[in-house]
Amino acid sequence: MTDEVVSVAPGTGFKDVAKLLAQYDISGVPVLDDEDRVVGVVSQTDLLAHAVPGSHLPEMTTPAPGPPTAGEVMSAPAVTVHTEETVADAARLMTRRGIERLPVVDVEDRLVGIVTRRDLLRMFLRPDSEIRRRVTDEVLTEVLGVPSEDVDVHVVDGFVTLDGRVERRSQLPPLISLVEQVEGVVAVASRVTARTDDTAATQADRHAMPW
């Protein structure tokens, strides 16, 4: 994700938007309201769809309206991705919607960055050996406290397969979630089991009467 994002307001003029796209060599810009919430996106396609050559305009007896603004030509609602979503989620969304740039927003839909197809490709080019090292050293050992010998990690073209056993069943959901968030991971298949089921005890404690 890039956190320095070129953006415009709904009232930004048509030509000003076009100049920004050319100046920064980008295919589109998010449109933000007064509270930095993403209300739409203006792409090159949006601009071209509203660019009508002057020679094709019909004769008018009344003054022509002013040039359109970003708010008038933008595609809305904007297609966005939240910060907690995975790289794979972003890639699937961009492919499904056929877009080049995806604004990244927080829980209140405020813009925090933008991710491009180039960013995603760069992440997916991460070597399998580096992905395996991060899963083993950072996720298993540092975060979850699982001995590296307890879980075998296999990575082929970004596809991670986990085999082994952890101490507690409650460790299984965060294990998969954290591995999915490692840059370069395309998908995760887990065959990891747990020695003890601590979730049943937790549920029992929740329903226990306080008296």
PDB file of C-alpha atoms in Angstrom:
ATOM      1  CA  MET A   1       0.000   0.000   0.000  1.00  0.00           C
ATOM      2  CA  THR A   2       1.089   3.560  -0.726  1.00  0.00           C
ATOM      3  CA  ASP A   3       0.131   6.009   2.019  1.00  0.00           C
ATOM      4  CA  GLU A   4       0.884   9.156  -0.013  1.00  0.00           C
ATOM      5  CA  VAL A   5      -2.249   9.358  -2.149  1.00  0.00           C
ATOM      6  CA  VAL A   6      -3.172  11.920  -4.775  1.00  0.00           C
ATOM      7  CA  SER A   7      -6.833  12.771  -4.168  1.00  0.00           C
ATOM      8  CA  VAL A   8      -9.379  15.404  -5.140  1.00  0.00           C
ATOM      9  CA  ALA A   9     -12.504  16.994  -3.694  1.00  0.00           C
ATOM     10  CA  PRO A  10     -15.958  16.706  -5.323  1.00  0.00           C
ATOM     11  CA  GLY A  11     -15.661  20.313  -6.493  1.00  0.00           C
ATOM     12  CA  THR A  12     -12.297  19.873  -8.250  1.00  0.00           C
ATOM     13  CA  GLY A  13     -12.580  20.869 -11.900  1.00  0.00           C
ATOM     14  CA  PHE A  14     -12.467  18.423 -14.799  1.00  0.00           C
ATOM     15  CA  LYS A  15      -9.244  19.851 -16.244  1.00  0.00           C
ATOM     16  CA  ASP A  16      -7.535  19.906 -12.842  1.00  0.00           C
ATOM     17  CA  VAL A  17      -8.256  16.198 -12.404  1.00  0.00           C
ATOM     18  CA  ALA A  18      -6.886  15.477 -15.879  1.00  0.00           C
ATOM     19  CA  LYS A  19      -3.716  17.436 -15.073  1.00  0.00           C
ATOM     20  CA  LEU A  20      -3.162  15.409 -11.877  1.00  0.00           C
ATOM     21  CA  LEU A  21      -3.522  12.109 -13.717  1.00  0.00           C
ATOM     22  CA  ALA A  22      -0.988  13.236 -16.309  1.00  0.00           C
ATOM     23  CA  GLN A  23       1.394  14.821 -13.791  1.00  0.00           C
ATOM     24  CA  TYR A  24       1.606  11.741 -11.551  1.00  0.00           C
ATOM     25  CA  ASP A  25       1.142   9.195 -14.363  1.00  0.00           C
ATOM     26  CA  ILE A  26      -1.751   7.480 -12.607  1.00  0.00           C
ATOM     27  CA  SER A  27      -4.986   5.998 -13.897  1.00  0.00           C
ATOM     28  CA  GLY A  28      -7.366   7.437 -11.305  1.00  0.00           C
ATOM     29  CA  VAL A  29      -7.830   9.379  -8.080  1.00  0.00           C
ATOM     30  CA  PRO A  30     -10.171   8.940  -5.102  1.00  0.00           C
ATOM     31  CA  VAL A  31     -12.668  11.688  -4.384  1.00  0.00           C
ATOM     32  CA  LEU A  32     -12.854  12.672  -0.707  1.00  0.00           C
ATOM     33  CA  ASP A  33     -15.477  14.581   1.261  1.00  0.00           C
ATOM     34  CA  ASP A  34     -14.681  17.096   4.023  1.00  0.00           C
ATOM     35  CA  GLU A  35     -13.957  14.271   6.488  1.00  0.00           C
ATOM     36  CA  ASP A  36     -11.575  12.381   4.159  1.00  0.00           C
ATOM     37  CA  ARG A  37     -14.147   9.693   3.422  1.00  0.00           C
ATOM     38  CA  VAL A  38     -13.969   8.161  -0.039  1.00  0.00           C
ATOM     39  CA  VAL A  39     -17.163   9.058  -1.907  1.00  0.00           C
ATOM     40  CA  GLY A  40     -16.055   8.030  -5.386  1.00  0.00           C
ATOM     41  CA  VAL A  41     -13.207   7.553  -7.825  1.00  0.00           C
ATOM     42  CA  VAL A  42     -12.401   9.439 -11.018  1.00  0.00           C
ATOM     43  CA  SER A  43     -10.551   7.347 -13.592  1.00  0.00           C
ATOM     44  CA  GLN A  44      -9.222   8.075 -17.052  1.00  0.00           C
ATOM     45  CA  THR A  45     -12.268   6.234 -18.383  1.00  0.00           C
ATOM     46  CA  ASP A  46     -14.613   8.538 -16.461  1.00  0.00           C
ATOM     47  CA  LEU A  47     -12.885  11.612 -17.885  1.00  0.00           C
ATOM     48  CA  LEU A  48     -12.919  10.323 -21.450  1.00  0.00           C
ATOM     49  CA  ALA A  49     -16.595   9.438 -21.177  1.00  0.00           C
ATOM     50  CA  HIS A  50     -17.351  13.105 -20.403  1.00  0.00           C
ATOM     51  CA  ALA A  51     -14.862  14.675 -22.810  1.00  0.00           C
ATOM     52  CA  VAL A  52     -16.888  15.878 -25.781  1.00  0.00           C
ATOM     53  CA  PRO A  53     -14.983  17.690 -28.560  1.00  0.00           C
ATOM     54  CA  GLY A  54     -16.199  21.249 -29.038  1.00  0.00           C
ATOM     55  CA  SER A  55     -16.801  20.716 -32.743  1.00  0.00           C
ATOM     56  CA  HIS A  56     -19.462  18.123 -31.920  1.00  0.00           C
ATOM     57  CA  LEU A  57     -21.433  20.363 -29.574  1.00  0.00           C
ATOM     58  CA  PRO A  58     -24.856  21.444 -30.871  1.00  0.00           C
ATOM     59  CA  GLU A  59     -25.536  25.126 -31.412  1.00  0.00           C
ATOM     60  CA  MET A  60     -26.927  26.722 -28.270  1.00  0.00           C
ATOM     61  CA  THR A  61     -28.820  29.939 -27.771  1.00  0.00           C
ATOM     62  CA  THR A  62     -28.147  29.896 -24.025  1.00  0.00           C
ATOM     63  CA  PRO A  63     -24.709  29.989 -22.376  1.00  0.00           C
ATOM     64  CA  ALA A  64     -23.076  26.573 -22.123  1.00  0.00           C
ATOM     65  CA  PRO A  65     -22.847  25.087 -18.630  1.00  0.00           C
ATOM     66  CA  GLY A  66     -19.506  25.185 -16.856  1.00  0.00           C
ATOM     67  CA  PRO A  67     -17.040  22.299 -17.099  1.00  0.00           C
ATOM     68  CA  PRO A  68     -17.959  19.241 -15.014  1.00  0.00           C
ATOM     69  CA  THR A  69     -16.431  18.624 -11.605  1.00  0.00           C
ATOM     70  CA  ALA A  70     -14.941  15.493 -10.084  1.00  0.00           C
ATOM     71  CA  GLY A  71     -18.152  14.909  -8.150  1.00  0.00           C
ATOM     72  CA  GLU A  72     -20.147  14.936 -11.390  1.00  0.00           C
ATOM     73  CA  VAL A  73     -17.966  12.533 -13.389  1.00  0.00           C
ATOM     74  CA  MET A  74     -16.778  10.162 -10.643  1.00  0.00           C
ATOM     75  CA  SER A  75     -17.795   6.521 -10.355  1.00  0.00           C
ATOM     76  CA  ALA A  76     -19.747   6.050  -7.129  1.00  0.00           C
ATOM     77  CA  PRO A  77     -19.944   4.386  -4.734  1.00  0.00           C
ATOM     78  CA  ALA A  78     -16.215   3.787  -4.712  1.00  0.00           C
ATOM     79  CA  VAL A  79     -14.790   0.273  -4.684  1.00  0.00           C
ATOM     80  CA  THR A  80     -12.533   0.169  -1.616  1.00  0.00           C
ATOM     81  CA  VAL A  81     -10.728  -2.301   0.598  1.00  0.00           C
ATOM     82  CA  HIS A  82     -10.347  -2.114   4.382  1.00  0.00           C
ATOM     83  CA  THR A  83      -6.967  -2.156   6.087  1.00  0.00           C
ATOM     84  CA  GLU A  84      -7.597  -5.506   7.792  1.00  0.00           C
ATOM     85  CA  GLU A  85      -8.324  -7.343   4.526  1.00  0.00           C
ATOM     86  CA  THR A  86      -5.628  -9.534   3.007  1.00  0.00           C
ATOM     87  CA  VAL A  87      -3.576  -8.987  -0.122  1.00  0.00           C
ATOM     88  CA  ALA A  88      -5.391 -11.903  -1.735  1.00  0.00           C
ATOM     89  CA  ASP A  89      -8.753 -10.242  -0.975  1.00  0.00           C
ATOM     90  CA  ALA A  90      -7.564  -7.027  -2.636  1.00  0.00           C
ATOM     91  CA  ALA A  91      -6.274  -8.908  -5.677  1.00  0.00           C
ATOM     92  CA  ARG A  92      -9.548 -10.793  -6.125  1.00  0.00           C
ATOM     93  CA  LEU A  93     -11.564  -7.583  -5.799  1.00  0.00           C
ATOM     94  CA  MET A  94      -9.439  -5.714  -8.355  1.00  0.00           C
ATOM     95  CA  THR A  95      -9.668  -8.598 -10.808  1.00  0.00           C
ATOM     96  CA  ARG A  96     -13.416  -9.032 -10.360  1.00  0.00           C
ATOM     97  CA  ARG A  97     -14.167  -5.319 -10.794  1.00  0.00           C
ATOM     98  CA  GLY A  98     -11.557  -4.722 -13.495  1.00  0.00           C
ATOM     99  CA  ILE A  99      -9.851  -1.797 -11.726  1.00  0.00           C
ATOM    100  CA  GLU A 100      -6.221  -0.708 -11.518  1.00  0.00           C
ATOM    101  CA  ARG A 101      -6.186   1.183  -8.219  1.00  0.00           C
ATOM    102  CA  LEU A 102      -7.965   0.376  -4.954  1.00  0.00           C
ATOM    103  CA  PRO A 103      -8.370   2.945  -2.150  1.00  0.00           C
ATOM    104  CA  VAL A 104      -7.611   1.535   1.305  1.00  0.00           C
ATOM    105  CA  VAL A 105      -9.900   2.813   4.084  1.00  0.00           C
ATOM    106  CA  ASP A 106     -10.198   2.476   7.853  1.00  0.00           C
ATOM    107  CA  VAL A 107     -13.267   1.395   9.837  1.00  0.00           C
ATOM    108  CA  GLU A 108     -14.864   4.813   9.261  1.00  0.00           C
ATOM    109  CA  ASP A 109     -14.202   4.696   5.501  1.00  0.00           C
ATOM    110  CA  ARG A 110     -11.513   7.368   5.744  1.00  0.00           C
ATOM    111  CA  LEU A 111      -8.720   7.096   3.209  1.00  0.00           C
ATOM    112  CA  VAL A 112      -5.421   5.759   4.581  1.00  0.00           C
ATOM    113  CA  GLY A 113      -3.686   4.677   1.375  1.00  0.00           C
ATOM    114  CA  ILE A 114      -4.034   3.122  -2.038  1.00  0.00           C
ATOM    115  CA  VAL A 115      -2.969  -0.191  -3.539  1.00  0.00           C
ATOM    116  CA  THR A 116      -2.279  -0.759  -7.221  1.00  0.00           C
ATOM    117  CA  ARG A 117      -1.915  -3.863  -9.339  1.00  0.00           C
ATOM    118  CA  ARG A 118       1.800  -3.166  -9.450  1.00  0.00           C
ATOM    119  CA  ASP A 119       1.910  -3.219  -5.625  1.00  0.00           C
ATOM    120  CA  LEU A 120       0.130  -6.565  -5.545  1.00  0.00           C
ATOM    121  CA  LEU A 121       2.361  -8.120  -8.174  1.00  0.00           C
ATOM    122  CA  ARG A 122       5.422  -6.991  -6.232  1.00  0.00           C
ATOM    123  CA  MET A 123       4.089  -8.731  -3.109  1.00  0.00           C
ATOM    124  CA  PHE A 124       3.287 -11.953  -4.927  1.00  0.00           C
ATOM    125  CA  LEU A 125       6.827 -12.074  -6.322  1.00  0.00           C
ATOM    126  CA  ARG A 126       8.221 -12.589  -2.814  1.00  0.00           C
ATOM    127  CA  PRO A 127      10.349 -15.785  -2.789  1.00  0.00           C
ATOM    128  CA  ASP A 128       8.788 -18.885  -1.253  1.00  0.00           C
ATOM    129  CA  SER A 129      11.788 -19.239   1.063  1.00  0.00           C
ATOM    130  CA  GLU A 130      11.186 -15.766   2.485  1.00  0.00           C
ATOM    131  CA  ILE A 131       7.488 -16.489   3.011  1.00  0.00           C
ATOM    132  CA  ARG A 132       8.335 -19.720   4.820  1.00  0.00           C
ATOM    133  CA  ARG A 133      10.853 -17.924   7.042  1.00  0.00           C
ATOM    134  CA  ARG A 134       8.325 -15.271   8.037  1.00  0.00           C
ATOM    135  CA  VAL A 135       5.600 -17.816   8.774  1.00  0.00           C
ATOM    136  CA  THR A 136       7.959 -19.936  10.887  1.00  0.00           C
ATOM    137  CA  ASP A 137       9.895 -17.225  12.711  1.00  0.00           C
ATOM    138  CA  GLU A 138       7.362 -14.418  13.020  1.00  0.00           C
ATOM    139  CA  VAL A 139       3.916 -16.040  13.080  1.00  0.00           C
ATOM    140  CA  LEU A 140       4.594 -19.361  14.791  1.00  0.00           C
ATOM    141  CA  THR A 141       7.508 -18.562  17.107  1.00  0.00           C
ATOM    142  CA  GLU A 142       7.242 -14.856  17.935  1.00  0.00           C
ATOM    143  CA  VAL A 143       3.474 -14.243  17.877  1.00  0.00           C
ATOM    144  CA  LEU A 144       1.902 -17.585  18.820  1.00  0.00           C
ATOM    145  CA  GLY A 145       4.777 -19.098  20.787  1.00  0.00           C
ATOM    146  CA  VAL A 146       4.573 -22.383  18.883  1.00  0.00           C
ATOM    147  CA  PRO A 147       7.871 -24.330  18.590  1.00  0.00           C
ATOM    148  CA  SER A 148       8.939 -24.400  14.942  1.00  0.00           C
ATOM    149  CA  GLU A 149       9.268 -28.183  15.004  1.00  0.00           C
ATOM    150  CA  ASP A 150       5.577 -28.578  15.899  1.00  0.00           C
ATOM    151  CA  VAL A 151       4.298 -27.276  12.565  1.00  0.00           C
ATOM    152  CA  ASP A 152       5.749 -28.021   9.132  1.00  0.00           C
ATOM    153  CA  VAL A 153       5.452 -25.109   6.701  1.00  0.00           C
ATOM    154  CA  HIS A 154       5.542 -25.808   2.961  1.00  0.00           C
ATOM    155  CA  VAL A 155       5.345 -22.971   0.413  1.00  0.00           C
ATOM    156  CA  VAL A 156       5.002 -23.415  -3.352  1.00  0.00           C
ATOM    157  CA  ASP A 157       4.341 -20.341  -5.550  1.00  0.00           C
ATOM    158  CA  GLY A 158       2.907 -18.492  -2.552  1.00  0.00           C
ATOM    159  CA  PHE A 159       0.542 -21.326  -1.576  1.00  0.00           C
ATOM    160  CA  VAL A 160       1.195 -22.217   2.070  1.00  0.00           C
ATOM    161  CA  THR A 161       0.456 -25.675   3.487  1.00  0.00           C
ATOM    162  CA  LEU A 162       0.590 -26.191   7.260  1.00  0.00           C
ATOM    163  CA  ASP A 163       0.906 -29.634   8.887  1.00  0.00           C
ATOM    164  CA  GLY A 164       1.361 -30.456  12.547  1.00  0.00           C
ATOM    165  CA  ARG A 165      -0.101 -29.878  15.980  1.00  0.00           C
ATOM    166  CA  VAL A 166      -0.354 -26.938  18.348  1.00  0.00           C
ATOM    167  CA  GLU A 167      -1.059 -27.052  22.057  1.00  0.00           C
ATOM    168  CA  ARG A 168      -4.490 -25.357  22.154  1.00  0.00           C
ATOM    169  CA  ARG A 169      -7.425 -25.300  19.743  1.00  0.00           C
ATOM    170  CA  SER A 170      -7.871 -21.561  20.292  1.00  0.00           C
ATOM    171  CA  GLN A 171      -4.544 -21.043  18.478  1.00  0.00           C
ATOM    172  CA  LEU A 172      -5.864 -22.408  15.179  1.00  0.00           C
ATOM    173  CA  PRO A 173      -7.969 -19.440  13.934  1.00  0.00           C
ATOM    174  CA  PRO A 174      -5.277 -16.787  14.596  1.00  0.00           C
ATOM    175  CA  LEU A 175      -2.659 -19.070  13.018  1.00  0.00           C
ATOM    176  CA  ILE A 176      -4.481 -19.167   9.687  1.00  0.00           C
ATOM    177  CA  SER A 177      -5.433 -15.488   9.841  1.00  0.00           C
ATOM    178  CA  LEU A 178      -1.873 -14.351  10.524  1.00  0.00           C
ATOM    179  CA  VAL A 179      -0.389 -16.536   7.785  1.00  0.00           C
ATOM    180  CA  GLU A 180      -2.893 -15.141   5.274  1.00  0.00           C
ATOM    181  CA  GLN A 181      -1.653 -11.636   6.112  1.00  0.00           C
ATOM    182  CA  VAL A 182       1.994 -12.397   5.333  1.00  0.00           C
ATOM    183  CA  GLU A 183       3.008 -10.540   2.185  1.00  0.00           C
ATOM    184  CA  GLY A 184       3.290 -12.876  -0.780  1.00  0.00           C
ATOM    185  CA  VAL A 185       0.847 -15.490   0.509  1.00  0.00           C
ATOM    186  CA  VAL A 186      -1.714 -16.405  -2.131  1.00  0.00           C
ATOM    187  CA  ALA A 187      -3.691 -19.004  -0.135  1.00  0.00           C
ATOM    188  CA  VAL A 188      -3.407 -21.172   2.974  1.00  0.00           C
ATOM    189  CA  ALA A 189      -4.290 -24.836   3.500  1.00  0.00           C
ATOM    190  CA  SER A 190      -4.082 -25.983   7.103  1.00  0.00           C
ATOM    191  CA  ARG A 191      -4.076 -29.529   8.426  1.00  0.00           C
ATOM    192  CA  VAL A 192      -2.926 -28.443  11.859  1.00  0.00           C
ATOM    193  CA  THR A 193      -4.710 -30.007  14.840  1.00  0.00           C
ATOM    194  CA  ALA A 194      -4.658 -29.248  18.570  1.00  0.00           C
ATOM    195  CA  ARG A 195      -3.642 -31.379  21.529  1.00  0.00           C
ATOM    196  CA  THR A 196      -6.280 -29.887  23.849  1.00  0.00           C
ATOM    197  CA  ASP A 197      -9.643 -28.232  23.243  1.00  0.00           C
ATOM    198  CA  ASP A 198      -9.630 -25.137  25.420  1.00  0.00           C
ATOM    199  CA  THR A 199     -12.579 -23.586  23.549  1.00  0.00           C
ATOM    200  CA  ALA A 200     -15.112 -25.822  25.305  1.00  0.00           C
ATOM    201  CA  ALA A 201     -13.850 -24.696  28.714  1.00  0.00           C
ATOM    202  CA  THR A 202     -14.028 -21.053  27.631  1.00  0.00           C
ATOM    203  CA  GLN A 203     -17.627 -21.440  26.473  1.00  0.00           C
ATOM    204  CA  ALA A 204     -18.549 -23.162  29.737  1.00  0.00           C
ATOM    205  CA  ASP A 205     -17.029 -20.313  31.760  1.00  0.00           C
ATOM    206  CA  ARG A 206     -19.020 -17.818  29.710  1.00  0.00           C
ATOM    207  CA  HIS A 207     -22.338 -19.500  30.524  1.00  0.00           C
ATOM    208  CA  ALA A 208     -21.523 -20.193  34.176  1.00  0.00           C
ATOM    209  CA  MET A 209     -23.739 -18.407  36.675  1.00  0.00           C
ATOM    210  CA  PRO A 210     -22.004 -15.805  38.857  1.00  0.00           C
ATOM    211  CA  TRP A 211     -23.661 -17.284  41.954  1.00  0.00           C
TER     212      TRP A 211
END
